[in-house]
Short mmCIF file of C-alpha atoms in Angstrom, two decimals:
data_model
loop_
_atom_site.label_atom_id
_atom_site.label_comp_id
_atom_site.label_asym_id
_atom_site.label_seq_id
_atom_site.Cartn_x
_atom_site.Cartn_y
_atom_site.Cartn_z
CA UNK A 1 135.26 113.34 139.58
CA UNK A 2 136.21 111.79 136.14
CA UNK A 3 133.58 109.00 136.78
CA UNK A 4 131.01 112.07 136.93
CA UNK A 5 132.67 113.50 134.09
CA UNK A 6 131.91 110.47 131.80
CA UNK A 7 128.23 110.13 133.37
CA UNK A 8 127.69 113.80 132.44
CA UNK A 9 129.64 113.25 128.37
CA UNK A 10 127.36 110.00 128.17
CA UNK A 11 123.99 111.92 128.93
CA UNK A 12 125.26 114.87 126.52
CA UNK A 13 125.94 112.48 124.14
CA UNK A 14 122.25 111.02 124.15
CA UNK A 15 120.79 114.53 124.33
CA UNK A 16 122.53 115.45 121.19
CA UNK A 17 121.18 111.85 119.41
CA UNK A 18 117.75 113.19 120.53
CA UNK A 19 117.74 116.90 119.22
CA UNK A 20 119.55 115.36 115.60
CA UNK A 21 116.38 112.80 115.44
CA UNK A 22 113.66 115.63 116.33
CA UNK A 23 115.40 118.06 113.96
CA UNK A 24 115.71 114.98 111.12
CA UNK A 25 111.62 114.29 112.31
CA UNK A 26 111.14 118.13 111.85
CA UNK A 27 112.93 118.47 108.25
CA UNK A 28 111.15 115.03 107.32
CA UNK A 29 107.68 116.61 108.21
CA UNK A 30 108.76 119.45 105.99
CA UNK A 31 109.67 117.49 102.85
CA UNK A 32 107.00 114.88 103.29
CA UNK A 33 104.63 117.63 103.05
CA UNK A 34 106.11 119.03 99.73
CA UNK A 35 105.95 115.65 98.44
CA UNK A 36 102.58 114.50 99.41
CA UNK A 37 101.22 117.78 98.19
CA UNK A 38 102.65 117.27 94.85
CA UNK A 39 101.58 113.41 94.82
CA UNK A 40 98.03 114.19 95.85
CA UNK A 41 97.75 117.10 93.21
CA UNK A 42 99.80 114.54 90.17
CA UNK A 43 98.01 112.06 90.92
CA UNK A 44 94.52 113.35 91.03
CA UNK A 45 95.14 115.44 87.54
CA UNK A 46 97.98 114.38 85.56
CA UNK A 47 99.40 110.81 86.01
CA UNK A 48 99.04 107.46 87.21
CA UNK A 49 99.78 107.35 91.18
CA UNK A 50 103.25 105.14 91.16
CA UNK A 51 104.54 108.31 88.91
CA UNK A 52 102.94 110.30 90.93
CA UNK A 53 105.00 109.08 94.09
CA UNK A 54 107.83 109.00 92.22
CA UNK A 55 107.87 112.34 91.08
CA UNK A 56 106.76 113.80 94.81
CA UNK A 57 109.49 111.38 96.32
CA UNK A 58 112.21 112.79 94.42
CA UNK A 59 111.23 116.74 94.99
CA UNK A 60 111.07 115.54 99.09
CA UNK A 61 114.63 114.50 98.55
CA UNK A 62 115.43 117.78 96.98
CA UNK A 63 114.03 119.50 100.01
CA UNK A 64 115.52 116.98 102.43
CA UNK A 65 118.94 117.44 101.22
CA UNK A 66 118.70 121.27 101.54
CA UNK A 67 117.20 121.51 105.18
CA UNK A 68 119.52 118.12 106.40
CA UNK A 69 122.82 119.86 105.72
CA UNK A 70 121.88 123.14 107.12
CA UNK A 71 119.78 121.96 110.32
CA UNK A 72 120.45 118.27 111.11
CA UNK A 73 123.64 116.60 110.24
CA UNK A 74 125.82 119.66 110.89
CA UNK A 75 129.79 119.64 110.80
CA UNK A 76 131.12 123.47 111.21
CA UNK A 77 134.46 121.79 109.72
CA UNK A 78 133.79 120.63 106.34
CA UNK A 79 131.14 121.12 103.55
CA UNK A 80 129.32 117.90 102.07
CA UNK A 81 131.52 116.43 99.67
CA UNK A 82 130.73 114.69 96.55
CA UNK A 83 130.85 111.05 97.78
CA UNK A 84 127.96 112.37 100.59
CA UNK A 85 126.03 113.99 98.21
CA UNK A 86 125.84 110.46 95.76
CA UNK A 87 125.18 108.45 99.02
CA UNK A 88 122.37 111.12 99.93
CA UNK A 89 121.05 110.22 96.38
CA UNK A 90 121.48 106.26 96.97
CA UNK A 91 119.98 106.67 100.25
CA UNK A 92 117.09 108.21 98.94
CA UNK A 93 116.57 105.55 95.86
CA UNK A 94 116.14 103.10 98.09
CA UNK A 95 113.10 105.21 100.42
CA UNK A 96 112.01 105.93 96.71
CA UNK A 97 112.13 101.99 95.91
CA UNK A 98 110.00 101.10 99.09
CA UNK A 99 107.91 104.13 98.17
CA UNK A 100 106.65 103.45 95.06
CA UNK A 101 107.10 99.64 95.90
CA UNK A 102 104.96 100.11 98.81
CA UNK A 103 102.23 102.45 97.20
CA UNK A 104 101.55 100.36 94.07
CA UNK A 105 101.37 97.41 95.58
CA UNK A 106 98.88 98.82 98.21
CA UNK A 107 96.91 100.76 95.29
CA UNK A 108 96.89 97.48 93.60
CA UNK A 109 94.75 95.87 96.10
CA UNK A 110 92.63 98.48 96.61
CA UNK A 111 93.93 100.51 99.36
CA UNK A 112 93.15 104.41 99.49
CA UNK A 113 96.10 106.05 98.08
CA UNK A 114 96.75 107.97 101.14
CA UNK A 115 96.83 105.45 103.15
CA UNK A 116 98.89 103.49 101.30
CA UNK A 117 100.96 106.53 101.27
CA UNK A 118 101.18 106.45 104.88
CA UNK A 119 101.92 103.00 105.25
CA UNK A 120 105.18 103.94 102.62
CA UNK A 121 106.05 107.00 104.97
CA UNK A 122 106.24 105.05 107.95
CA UNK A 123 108.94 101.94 106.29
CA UNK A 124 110.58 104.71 104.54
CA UNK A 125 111.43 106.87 106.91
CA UNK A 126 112.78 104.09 109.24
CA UNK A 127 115.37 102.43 106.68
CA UNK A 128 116.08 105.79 105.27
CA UNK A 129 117.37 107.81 108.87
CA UNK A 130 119.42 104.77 109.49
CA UNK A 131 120.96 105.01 106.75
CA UNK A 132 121.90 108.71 106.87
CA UNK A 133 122.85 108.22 110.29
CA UNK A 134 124.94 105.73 109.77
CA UNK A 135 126.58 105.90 106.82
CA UNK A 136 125.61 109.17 104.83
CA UNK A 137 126.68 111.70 107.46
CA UNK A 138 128.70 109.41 110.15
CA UNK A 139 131.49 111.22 111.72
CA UNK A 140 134.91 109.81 110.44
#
């Protein structure tokens, strides 16, 4: 019985990694959207595209920050603290680094812009989640 116990905690345990990635996938989708809109529209009227990104970036973050604490990396027992909401920050900076890294660089050589946008989505994503996983919003 305790063995089936464990089995049973262990395949919880991976359902709940699941639904946090799909709901962190879902709340990415969201902000990505808000900040690809505003690139596309900054960057066709008002500014050079590496502002552009940057400015888009940093409103996704905004979003990201709102719909992550209330849908993904939930903790019923405490509120986000000051310390999480500066590592939030840091973790972003560095998806906004390979961002507008990513998308000048690509731009540079020619690359359509929203491609090279994509290419920035896909790295940034990756190094960003592991980071809030990890260290942003661990358990301790």
């Amino acid at each position: 019985m305790p063995g089936r116990a464990v089995a049973m905690a262990g395949r919880l345990g991976q359902l709940a990694a699941r639904l946090m990635l799909a709901r962190y996938l879902i709340v990415s989708i969201v902000s990505l959207w808000a900040d690809t809109a505003l690139f596309l529209a900054l960057s066709h009227w008002v500014m050079p595209a590496s502002w552009a990104a940057f400015v888009g970036y940093a409103a996704g973050m905004a979003v990201h920050w709102v719909l992550s604490v209330r849908f993904v990396f939930t903790d019923s027992d405490r509120r986000p603290s000051h310390v999480q909401r500066a590592s939030f920050v840091l973790s972003g900076l560095i998806g906004l680094a390979i961002t507008v890294g990513l998308v000048s660089a690509l731009g540079a050589i020619g690359t359509p812009l929203l491609l090279a946008k994509g290419v920035a989505v896909l790295v940034s994503f990756t190094a960003v989640y592991l980071v809030r996983k990890y260290v942003v919003f661990a358990r301790r």
